[in-house]
mmCIF file of C-alpha atoms in Angstrom:
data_model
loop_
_atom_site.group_PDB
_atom_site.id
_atom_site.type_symbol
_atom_site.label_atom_id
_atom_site.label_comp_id
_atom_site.label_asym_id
_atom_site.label_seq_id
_atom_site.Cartn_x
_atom_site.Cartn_y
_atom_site.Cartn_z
ATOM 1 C CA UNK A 1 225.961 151.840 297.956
ATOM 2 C CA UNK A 2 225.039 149.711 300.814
ATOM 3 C CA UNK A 3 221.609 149.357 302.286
ATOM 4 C CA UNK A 4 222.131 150.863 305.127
ATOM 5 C CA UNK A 5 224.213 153.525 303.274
ATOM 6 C CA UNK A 6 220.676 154.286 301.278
ATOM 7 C CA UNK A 7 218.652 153.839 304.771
ATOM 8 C CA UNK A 8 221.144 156.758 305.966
ATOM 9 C CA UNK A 9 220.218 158.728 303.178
ATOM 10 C CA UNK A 10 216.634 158.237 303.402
ATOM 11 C CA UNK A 11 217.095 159.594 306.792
ATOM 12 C CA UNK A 12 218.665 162.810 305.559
ATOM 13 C CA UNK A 13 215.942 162.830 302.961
ATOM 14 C CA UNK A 14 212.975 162.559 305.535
ATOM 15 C CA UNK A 15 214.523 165.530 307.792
ATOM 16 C CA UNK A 16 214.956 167.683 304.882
ATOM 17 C CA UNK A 17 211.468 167.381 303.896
ATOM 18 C CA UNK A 18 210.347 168.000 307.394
ATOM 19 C CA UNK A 19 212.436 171.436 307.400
ATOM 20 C CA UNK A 20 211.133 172.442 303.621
ATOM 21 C CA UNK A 21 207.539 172.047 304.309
ATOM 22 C CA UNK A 22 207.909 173.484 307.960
ATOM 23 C CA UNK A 23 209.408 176.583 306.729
ATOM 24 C CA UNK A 24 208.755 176.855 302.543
ATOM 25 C CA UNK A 25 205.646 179.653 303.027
ATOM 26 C CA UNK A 26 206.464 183.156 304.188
ATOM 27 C CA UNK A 27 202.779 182.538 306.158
ATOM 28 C CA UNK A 28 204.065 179.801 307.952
ATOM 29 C CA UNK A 29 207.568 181.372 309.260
ATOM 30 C CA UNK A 30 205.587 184.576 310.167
ATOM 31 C CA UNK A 31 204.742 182.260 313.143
ATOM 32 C CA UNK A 32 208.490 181.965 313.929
ATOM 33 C CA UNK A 33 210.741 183.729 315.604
ATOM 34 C CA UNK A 34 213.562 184.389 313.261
ATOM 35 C CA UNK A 35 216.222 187.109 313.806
ATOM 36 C CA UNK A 36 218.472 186.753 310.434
ATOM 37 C CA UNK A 37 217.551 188.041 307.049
ATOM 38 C CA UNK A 38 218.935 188.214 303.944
ATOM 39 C CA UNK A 39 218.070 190.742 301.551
ATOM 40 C CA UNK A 40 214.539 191.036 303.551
ATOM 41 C CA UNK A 41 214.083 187.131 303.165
ATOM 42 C CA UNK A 42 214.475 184.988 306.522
ATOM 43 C CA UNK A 43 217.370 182.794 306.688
ATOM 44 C CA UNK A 44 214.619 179.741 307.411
ATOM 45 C CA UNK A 45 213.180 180.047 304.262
ATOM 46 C CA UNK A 46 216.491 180.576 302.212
ATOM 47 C CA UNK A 47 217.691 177.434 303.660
ATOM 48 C CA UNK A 48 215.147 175.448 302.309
ATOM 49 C CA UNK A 49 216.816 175.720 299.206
ATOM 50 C CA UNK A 50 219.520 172.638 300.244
ATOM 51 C CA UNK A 51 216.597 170.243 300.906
ATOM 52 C CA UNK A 52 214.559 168.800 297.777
ATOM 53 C CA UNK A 53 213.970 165.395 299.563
ATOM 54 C CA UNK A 54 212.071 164.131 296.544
ATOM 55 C CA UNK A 55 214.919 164.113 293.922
ATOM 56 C CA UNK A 56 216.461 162.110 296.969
ATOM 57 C CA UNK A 57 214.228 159.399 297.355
ATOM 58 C CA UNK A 58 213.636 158.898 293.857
ATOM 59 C CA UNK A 59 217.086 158.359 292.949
ATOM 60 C CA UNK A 60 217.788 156.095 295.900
ATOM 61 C CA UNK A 61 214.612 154.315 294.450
ATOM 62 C CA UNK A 62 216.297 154.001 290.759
ATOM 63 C CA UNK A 63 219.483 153.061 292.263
ATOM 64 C CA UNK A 64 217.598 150.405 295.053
ATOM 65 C CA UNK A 65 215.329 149.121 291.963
ATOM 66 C CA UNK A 66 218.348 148.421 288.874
ATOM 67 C CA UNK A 67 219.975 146.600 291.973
ATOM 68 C CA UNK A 68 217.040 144.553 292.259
ATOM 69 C CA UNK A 69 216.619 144.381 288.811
ATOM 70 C CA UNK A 70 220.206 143.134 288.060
ATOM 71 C CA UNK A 71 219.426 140.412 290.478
ATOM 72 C CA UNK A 72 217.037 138.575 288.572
ATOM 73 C CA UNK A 73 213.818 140.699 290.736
ATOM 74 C CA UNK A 74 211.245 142.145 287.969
ATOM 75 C CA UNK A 75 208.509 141.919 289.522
ATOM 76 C CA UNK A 76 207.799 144.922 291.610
ATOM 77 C CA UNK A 77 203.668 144.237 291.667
ATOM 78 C CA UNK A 78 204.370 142.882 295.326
ATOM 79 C CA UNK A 79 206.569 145.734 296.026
ATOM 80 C CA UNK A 80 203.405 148.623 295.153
ATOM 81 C CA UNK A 81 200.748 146.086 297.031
ATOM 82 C CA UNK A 82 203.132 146.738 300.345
ATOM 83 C CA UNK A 83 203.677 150.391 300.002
ATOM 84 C CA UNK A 84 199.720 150.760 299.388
ATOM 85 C CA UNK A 85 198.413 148.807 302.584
ATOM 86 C CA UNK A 86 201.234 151.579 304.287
ATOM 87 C CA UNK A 87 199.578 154.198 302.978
ATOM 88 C CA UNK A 88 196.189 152.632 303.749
ATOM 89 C CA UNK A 89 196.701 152.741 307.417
ATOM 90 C CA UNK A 90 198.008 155.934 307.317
ATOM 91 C CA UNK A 91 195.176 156.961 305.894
ATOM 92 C CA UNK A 92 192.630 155.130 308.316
ATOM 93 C CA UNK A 93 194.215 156.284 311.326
ATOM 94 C CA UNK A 94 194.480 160.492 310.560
ATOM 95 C CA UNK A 95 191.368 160.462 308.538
ATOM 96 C CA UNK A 96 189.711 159.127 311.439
ATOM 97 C CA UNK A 97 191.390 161.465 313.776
ATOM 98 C CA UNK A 98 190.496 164.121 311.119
ATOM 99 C CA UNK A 99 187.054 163.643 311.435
ATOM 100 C CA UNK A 100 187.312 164.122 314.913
ATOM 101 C CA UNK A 101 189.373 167.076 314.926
ATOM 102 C CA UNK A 102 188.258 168.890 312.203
ATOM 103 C CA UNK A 103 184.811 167.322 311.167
ATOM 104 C CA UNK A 104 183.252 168.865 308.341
ATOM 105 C CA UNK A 105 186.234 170.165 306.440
ATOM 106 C CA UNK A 106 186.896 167.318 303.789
ATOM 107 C CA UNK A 107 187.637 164.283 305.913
ATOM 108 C CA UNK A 108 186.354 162.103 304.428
ATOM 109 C CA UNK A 109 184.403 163.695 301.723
ATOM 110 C CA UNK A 110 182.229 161.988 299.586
ATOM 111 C CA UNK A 111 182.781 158.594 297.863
ATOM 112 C CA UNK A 112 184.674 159.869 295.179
ATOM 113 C CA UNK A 113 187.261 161.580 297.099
ATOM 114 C CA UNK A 114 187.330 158.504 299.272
ATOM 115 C CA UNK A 115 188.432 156.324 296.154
ATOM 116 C CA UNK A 116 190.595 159.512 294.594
ATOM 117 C CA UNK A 117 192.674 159.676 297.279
ATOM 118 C CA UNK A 118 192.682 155.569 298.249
ATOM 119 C CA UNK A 119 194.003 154.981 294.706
ATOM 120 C CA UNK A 120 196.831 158.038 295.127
ATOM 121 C CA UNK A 121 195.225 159.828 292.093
ATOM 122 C CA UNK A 122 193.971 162.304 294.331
ATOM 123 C CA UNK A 123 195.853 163.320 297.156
ATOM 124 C CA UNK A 124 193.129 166.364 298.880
ATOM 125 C CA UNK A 125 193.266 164.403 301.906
ATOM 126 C CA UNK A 126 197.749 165.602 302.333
ATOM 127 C CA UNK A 127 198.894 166.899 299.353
ATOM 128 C CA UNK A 128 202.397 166.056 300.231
ATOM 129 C CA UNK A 129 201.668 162.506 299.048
ATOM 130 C CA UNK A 130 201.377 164.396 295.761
ATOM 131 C CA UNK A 131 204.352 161.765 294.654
ATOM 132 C CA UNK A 132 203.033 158.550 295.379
ATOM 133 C CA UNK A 133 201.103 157.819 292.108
ATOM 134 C CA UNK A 134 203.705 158.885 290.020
ATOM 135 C CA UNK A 135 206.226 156.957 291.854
ATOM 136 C CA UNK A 136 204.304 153.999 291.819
ATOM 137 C CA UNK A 137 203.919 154.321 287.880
ATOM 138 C CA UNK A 138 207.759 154.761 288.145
ATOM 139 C CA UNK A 139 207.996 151.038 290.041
ATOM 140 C CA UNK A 140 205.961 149.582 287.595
ATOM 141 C CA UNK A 141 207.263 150.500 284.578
ATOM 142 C CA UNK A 142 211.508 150.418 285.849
ATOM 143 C CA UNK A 143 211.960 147.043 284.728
ATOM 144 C CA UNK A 144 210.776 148.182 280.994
ATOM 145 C CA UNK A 145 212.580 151.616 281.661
ATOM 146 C CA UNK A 146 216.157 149.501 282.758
ATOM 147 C CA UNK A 147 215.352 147.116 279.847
ATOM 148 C CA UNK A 148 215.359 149.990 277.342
ATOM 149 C CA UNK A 149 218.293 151.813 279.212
ATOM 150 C CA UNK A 150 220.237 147.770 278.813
ATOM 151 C CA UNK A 151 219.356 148.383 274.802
ATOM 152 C CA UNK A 152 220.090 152.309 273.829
ATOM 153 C CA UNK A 153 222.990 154.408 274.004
ATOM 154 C CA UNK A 154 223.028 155.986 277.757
ATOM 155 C CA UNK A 155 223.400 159.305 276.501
ATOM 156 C CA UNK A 156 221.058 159.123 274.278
ATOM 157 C CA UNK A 157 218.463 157.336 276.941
ATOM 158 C CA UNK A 158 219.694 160.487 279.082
ATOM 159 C CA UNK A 159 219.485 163.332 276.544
ATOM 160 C CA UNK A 160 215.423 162.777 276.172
ATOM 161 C CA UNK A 161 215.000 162.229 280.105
ATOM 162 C CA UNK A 162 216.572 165.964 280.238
ATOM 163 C CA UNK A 163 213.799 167.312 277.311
ATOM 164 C CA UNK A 164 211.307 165.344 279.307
ATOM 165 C CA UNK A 165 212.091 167.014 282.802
ATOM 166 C CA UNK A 166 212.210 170.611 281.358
ATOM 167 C CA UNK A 167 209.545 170.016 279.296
ATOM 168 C CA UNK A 168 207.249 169.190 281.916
ATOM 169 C CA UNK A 169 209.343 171.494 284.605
ATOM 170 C CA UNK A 170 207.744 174.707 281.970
ATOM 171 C CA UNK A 171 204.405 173.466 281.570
ATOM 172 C CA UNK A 172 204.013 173.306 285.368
ATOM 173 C CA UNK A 173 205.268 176.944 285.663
ATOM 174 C CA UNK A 174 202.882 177.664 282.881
ATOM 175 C CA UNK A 175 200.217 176.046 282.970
ATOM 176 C CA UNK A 176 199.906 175.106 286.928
ATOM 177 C CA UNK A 177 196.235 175.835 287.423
ATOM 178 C CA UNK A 178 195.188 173.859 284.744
ATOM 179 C CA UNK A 179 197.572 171.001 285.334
ATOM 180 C CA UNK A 180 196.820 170.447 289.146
ATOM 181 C CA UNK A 181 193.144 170.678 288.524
ATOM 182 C CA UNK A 182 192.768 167.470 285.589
ATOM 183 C CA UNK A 183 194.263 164.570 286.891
ATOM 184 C CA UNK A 184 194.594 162.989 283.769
ATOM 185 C CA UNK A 185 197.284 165.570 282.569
ATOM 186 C CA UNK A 186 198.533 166.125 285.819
ATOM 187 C CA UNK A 187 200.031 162.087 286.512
ATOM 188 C CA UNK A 188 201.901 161.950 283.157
ATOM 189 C CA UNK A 189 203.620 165.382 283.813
ATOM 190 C CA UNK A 190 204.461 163.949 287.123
ATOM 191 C CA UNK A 191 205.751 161.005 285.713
ATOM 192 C CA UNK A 192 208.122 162.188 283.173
ATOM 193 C CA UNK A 193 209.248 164.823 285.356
ATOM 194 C CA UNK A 194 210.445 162.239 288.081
ATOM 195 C CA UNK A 195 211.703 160.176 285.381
ATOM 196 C CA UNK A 196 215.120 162.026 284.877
ATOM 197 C CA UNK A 197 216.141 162.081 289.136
ATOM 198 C CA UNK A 198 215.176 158.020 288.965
ATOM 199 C CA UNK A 199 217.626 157.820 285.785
ATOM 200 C CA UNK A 200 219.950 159.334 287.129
ATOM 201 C CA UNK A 201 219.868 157.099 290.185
ATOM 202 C CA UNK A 202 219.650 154.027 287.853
ATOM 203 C CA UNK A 203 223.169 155.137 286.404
ATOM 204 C CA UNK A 204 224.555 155.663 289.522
ATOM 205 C CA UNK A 205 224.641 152.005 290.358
ATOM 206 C CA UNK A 206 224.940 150.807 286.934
ATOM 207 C CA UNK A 207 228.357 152.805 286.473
ATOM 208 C CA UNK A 208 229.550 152.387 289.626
ATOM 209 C CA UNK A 209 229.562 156.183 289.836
ATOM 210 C CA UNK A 210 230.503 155.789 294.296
ATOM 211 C CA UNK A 211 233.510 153.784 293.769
ATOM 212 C CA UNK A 212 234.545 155.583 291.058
ATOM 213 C CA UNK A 213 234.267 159.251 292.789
ATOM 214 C CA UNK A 214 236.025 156.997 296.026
ATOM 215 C CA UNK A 215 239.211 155.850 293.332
ATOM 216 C CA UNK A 216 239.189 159.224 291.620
ATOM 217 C CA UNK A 217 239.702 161.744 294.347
ATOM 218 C CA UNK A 218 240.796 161.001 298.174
ATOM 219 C CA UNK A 219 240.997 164.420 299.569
ATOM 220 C CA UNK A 220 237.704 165.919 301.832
ATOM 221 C CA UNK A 221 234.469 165.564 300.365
ATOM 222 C CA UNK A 222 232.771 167.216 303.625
ATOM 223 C CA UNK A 223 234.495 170.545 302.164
ATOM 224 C CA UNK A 224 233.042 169.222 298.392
ATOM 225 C CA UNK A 225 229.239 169.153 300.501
ATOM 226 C CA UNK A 226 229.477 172.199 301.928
ATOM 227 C CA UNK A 227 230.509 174.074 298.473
ATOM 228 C CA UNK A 228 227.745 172.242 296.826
ATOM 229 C CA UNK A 229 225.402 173.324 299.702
ATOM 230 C CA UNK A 230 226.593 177.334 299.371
ATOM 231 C CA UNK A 231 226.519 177.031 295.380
ATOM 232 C CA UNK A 232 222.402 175.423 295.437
ATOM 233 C CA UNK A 233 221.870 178.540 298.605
ATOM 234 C CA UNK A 234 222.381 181.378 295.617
ATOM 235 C CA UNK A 235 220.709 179.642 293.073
ATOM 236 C CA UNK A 236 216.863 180.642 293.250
ATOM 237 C CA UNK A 237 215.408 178.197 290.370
ATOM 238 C CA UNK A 238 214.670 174.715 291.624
ATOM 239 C CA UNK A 239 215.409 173.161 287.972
ATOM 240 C CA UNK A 240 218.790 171.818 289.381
ATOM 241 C CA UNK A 241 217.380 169.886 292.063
ATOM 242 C CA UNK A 242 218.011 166.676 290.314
ATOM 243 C CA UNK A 243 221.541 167.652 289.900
ATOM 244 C CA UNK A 244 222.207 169.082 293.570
ATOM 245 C CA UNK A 245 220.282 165.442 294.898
ATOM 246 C CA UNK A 246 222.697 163.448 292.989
ATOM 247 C CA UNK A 247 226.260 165.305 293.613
ATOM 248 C CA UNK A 248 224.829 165.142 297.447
ATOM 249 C CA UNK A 249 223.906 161.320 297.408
ATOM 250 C CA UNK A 250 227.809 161.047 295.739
ATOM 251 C CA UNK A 251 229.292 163.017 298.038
ATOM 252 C CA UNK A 252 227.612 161.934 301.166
ATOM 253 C CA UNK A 253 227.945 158.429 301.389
ATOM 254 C CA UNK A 254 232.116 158.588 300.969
ATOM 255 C CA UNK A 255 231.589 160.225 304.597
ATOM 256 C CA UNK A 256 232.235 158.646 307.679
ATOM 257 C CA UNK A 257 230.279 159.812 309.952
ATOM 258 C CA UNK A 258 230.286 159.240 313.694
ATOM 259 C CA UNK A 259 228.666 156.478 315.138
ATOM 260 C CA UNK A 260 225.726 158.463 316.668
ATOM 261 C CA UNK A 261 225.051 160.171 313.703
ATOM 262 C CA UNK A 262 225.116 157.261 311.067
ATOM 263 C CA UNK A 263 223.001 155.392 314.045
ATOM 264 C CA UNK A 264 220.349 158.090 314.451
ATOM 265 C CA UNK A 265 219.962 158.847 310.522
ATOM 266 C CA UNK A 266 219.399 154.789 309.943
ATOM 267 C CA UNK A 267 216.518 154.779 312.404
ATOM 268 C CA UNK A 268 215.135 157.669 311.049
ATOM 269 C CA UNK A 269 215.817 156.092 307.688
ATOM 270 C CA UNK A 270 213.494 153.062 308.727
ATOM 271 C CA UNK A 271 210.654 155.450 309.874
ATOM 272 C CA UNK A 272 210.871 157.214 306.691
ATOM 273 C CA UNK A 273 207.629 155.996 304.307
ATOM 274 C CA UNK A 274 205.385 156.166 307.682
ATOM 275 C CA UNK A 275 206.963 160.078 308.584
ATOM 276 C CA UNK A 276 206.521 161.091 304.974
ATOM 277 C CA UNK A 277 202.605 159.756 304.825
ATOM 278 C CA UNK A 278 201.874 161.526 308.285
ATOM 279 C CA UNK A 279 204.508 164.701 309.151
ATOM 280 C CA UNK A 280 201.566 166.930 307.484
ATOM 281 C CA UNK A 281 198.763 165.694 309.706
ATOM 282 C CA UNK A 282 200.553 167.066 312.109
ATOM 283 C CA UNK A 283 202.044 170.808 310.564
ATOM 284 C CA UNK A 284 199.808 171.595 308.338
ATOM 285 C CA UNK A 285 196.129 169.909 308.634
ATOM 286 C CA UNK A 286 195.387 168.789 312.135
ATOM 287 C CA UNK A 287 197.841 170.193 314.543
ATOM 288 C CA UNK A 288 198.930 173.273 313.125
ATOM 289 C CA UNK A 289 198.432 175.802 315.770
ATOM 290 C CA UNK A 290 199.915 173.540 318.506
ATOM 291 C CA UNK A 291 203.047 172.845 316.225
ATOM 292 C CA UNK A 292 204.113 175.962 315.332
ATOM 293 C CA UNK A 293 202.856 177.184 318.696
ATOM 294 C CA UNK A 294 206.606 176.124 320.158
ATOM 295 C CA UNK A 295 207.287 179.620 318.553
ATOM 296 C CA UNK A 296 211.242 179.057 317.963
ATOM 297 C CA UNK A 297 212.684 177.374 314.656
ATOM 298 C CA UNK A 298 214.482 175.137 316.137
ATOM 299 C CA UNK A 299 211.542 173.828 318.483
ATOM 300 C CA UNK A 300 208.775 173.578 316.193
ATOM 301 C CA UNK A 301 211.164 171.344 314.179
ATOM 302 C CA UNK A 302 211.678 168.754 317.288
ATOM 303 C CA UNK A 303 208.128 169.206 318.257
ATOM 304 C CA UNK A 304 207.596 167.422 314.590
ATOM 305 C CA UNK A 305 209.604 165.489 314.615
ATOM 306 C CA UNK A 306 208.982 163.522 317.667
ATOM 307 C CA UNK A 307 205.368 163.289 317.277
ATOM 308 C CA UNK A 308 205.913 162.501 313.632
ATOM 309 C CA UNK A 309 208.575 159.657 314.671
ATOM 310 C CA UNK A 310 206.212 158.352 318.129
ATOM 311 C CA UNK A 311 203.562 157.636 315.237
ATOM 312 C CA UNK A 312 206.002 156.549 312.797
ATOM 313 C CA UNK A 313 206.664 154.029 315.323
ATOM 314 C CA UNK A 314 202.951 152.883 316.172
ATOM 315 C CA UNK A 315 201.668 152.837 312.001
ATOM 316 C CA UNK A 316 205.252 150.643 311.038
ATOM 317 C CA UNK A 317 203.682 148.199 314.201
ATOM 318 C CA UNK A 318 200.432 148.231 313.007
ATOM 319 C CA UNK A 319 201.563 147.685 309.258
ATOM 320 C CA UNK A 320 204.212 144.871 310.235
ATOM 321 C CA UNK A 321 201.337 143.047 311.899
ATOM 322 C CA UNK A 322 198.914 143.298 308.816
ATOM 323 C CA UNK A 323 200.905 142.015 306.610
ATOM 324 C CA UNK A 324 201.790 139.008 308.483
ATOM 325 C CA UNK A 325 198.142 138.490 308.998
ATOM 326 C CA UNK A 326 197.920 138.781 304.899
ATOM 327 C CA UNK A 327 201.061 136.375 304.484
ATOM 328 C CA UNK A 328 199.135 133.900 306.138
ATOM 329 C CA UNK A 329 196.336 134.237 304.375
ATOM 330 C CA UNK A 330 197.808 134.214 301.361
ATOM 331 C CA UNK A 331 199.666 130.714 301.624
#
């Protein structure tokens, strides 16, 4: 896989997770107009089921990271200091316009909340950063976590990633109020839940698992997406998201897609970290009302996406600018 290849797939990530969390809650589609049911269950909501964007992003980060990783680059320190001051400045510009727009109502809280959700332990300030911690424990710990992978048996490596995931997959459905509520139970859950979708992506590269797929079969693997697609639609469970993320990622990039498309999915691709760290300002905490005001599907999901992508554009400014000014420093 290609960097832009995994820059196109981060776009397809970023607009799936804008479509689940517009249209995941029966509360929030109730604001919709939506004329297609099935089995009393809007259409909207039912097609959520074909986006899981984090599986995505974590294998693309497994994949991205054994590349690096097989390159002689161990040191991913540098890697968590940038995606940090990203997430700082997200966090400086819509908690500011937070306490503006909705003063009083947690933004930004006392001093511990400040620090919880600085550090990513907390995330009460946009709980759809819920990943970050966990992913950064993920970064720092991959170049023990390939090492290991280098030493054992694969399958073996792979067997206990699988316990790991379900194991922590039923004590979430279990135990949810407790786990989301103590932090210190919550992280590690987290962690060894991601763990198996960021193996999986590690293997990926390390078996050559495109090329392969590309040498094995030549006939239409838009047809193979589209089963794939209706097969994850009647499944209810979300246990096979790891699975469904990774036949996608295989299946996707032996496409090729038109020029427009793979053009428009790369810049979105590039906009991705900032539009993850800020879509929710604007859908679920700040600007609620005014974007699912646009009343149609279809609408709301521009409306979000172009204000998500116009500040997208102004926090990846502000951020390449800081860190130039902290390059310099740091010479």
């Amino acid at each position: 896989m290609t960097l832009h290849q995994s820059t196109v797939l981060k776009g397809v990530a970023l607009l799936f997770m804008l479509y689940l969390h517009l249209f995941m809650s029966l509360e929030n589609v109730a604001l919709c107009h939506t004329c297609i049911e099935v089995d009393g269950i809007p259409l909207i909501i039912l097609l959520t089921r074909l986006t899981n964007p984090v599986p995505f992003y974590i294998m693309l980060s497994g994949y991205g990271l054994y590349v690096s990783y097989s390159n002689g680059r161990q040191n991913n320190i540098k890697r968590v200091y940038k995606l940090y001051i990203h997430y700082w400045i997200t966090i400086a510009v819509f908690v500011t316009l937070g306490c503006w727009v909705v003063g009083g109502s947690g933004y930004p809280g006392n001093l511990g909340i400040l620090l919880g959700n600085l550090s990513g332990i907390s995330h009460s300030y946009n709980n759809e950063t819920w990943f970050l911690f966990p992913y950064v424990l993920l970064v720092l710990s991959s170049t023990f976590i390939f090492r290991l992978f280098d030493r054992m048996n694969p399958v073996i490596l792979l067997f206990f990633s699988v316990v790991l995931y379900l194991t922590t997959a039923l004590i979430r459905h279990f135990y949810l109020d407790y786990v989301i509520t103590h932090m210190w139970i919550y992280h590690p859950i987290r962690f060894f839940n991601l763990l198996f979708p960021f193996i999986i992506g590690m293997m990926i590269c390390k078996y050559g698992l495109i090329l392969k797929i590309r040498t094995i079969y030549k006939g239409k693997f838009f047809f193979l997406i589209l089963v794939i697609c209706l097969l994850r639609l009647c499944i209810s469970t979300g246990i096979f998201n790891p699975l469904y993320a990774g036949i996608f990622i295989l299946l996707f990039v032996q496409l090729r897609l038109p020029g427009w498309l793979d053009n428009f999915l790369f810049c979105v691709g590039k906009r991705s970290t900032s539009m993850w760290l800020i879509h929710s300002y604007f859908c679920f905490y700040l600007f609620h009302d005014f974007i699912y005001g646009a009343y149609y599907p279809i609408l709301i999901y521009a409306l979000l996406f172009i204000c998500s992508y116009i500040s997208a554009m102004v926090i990846d400014s502000i951020n390449v600018r800081i860190n130039k000014v902290l390059a310099s420093v740091n010479r």
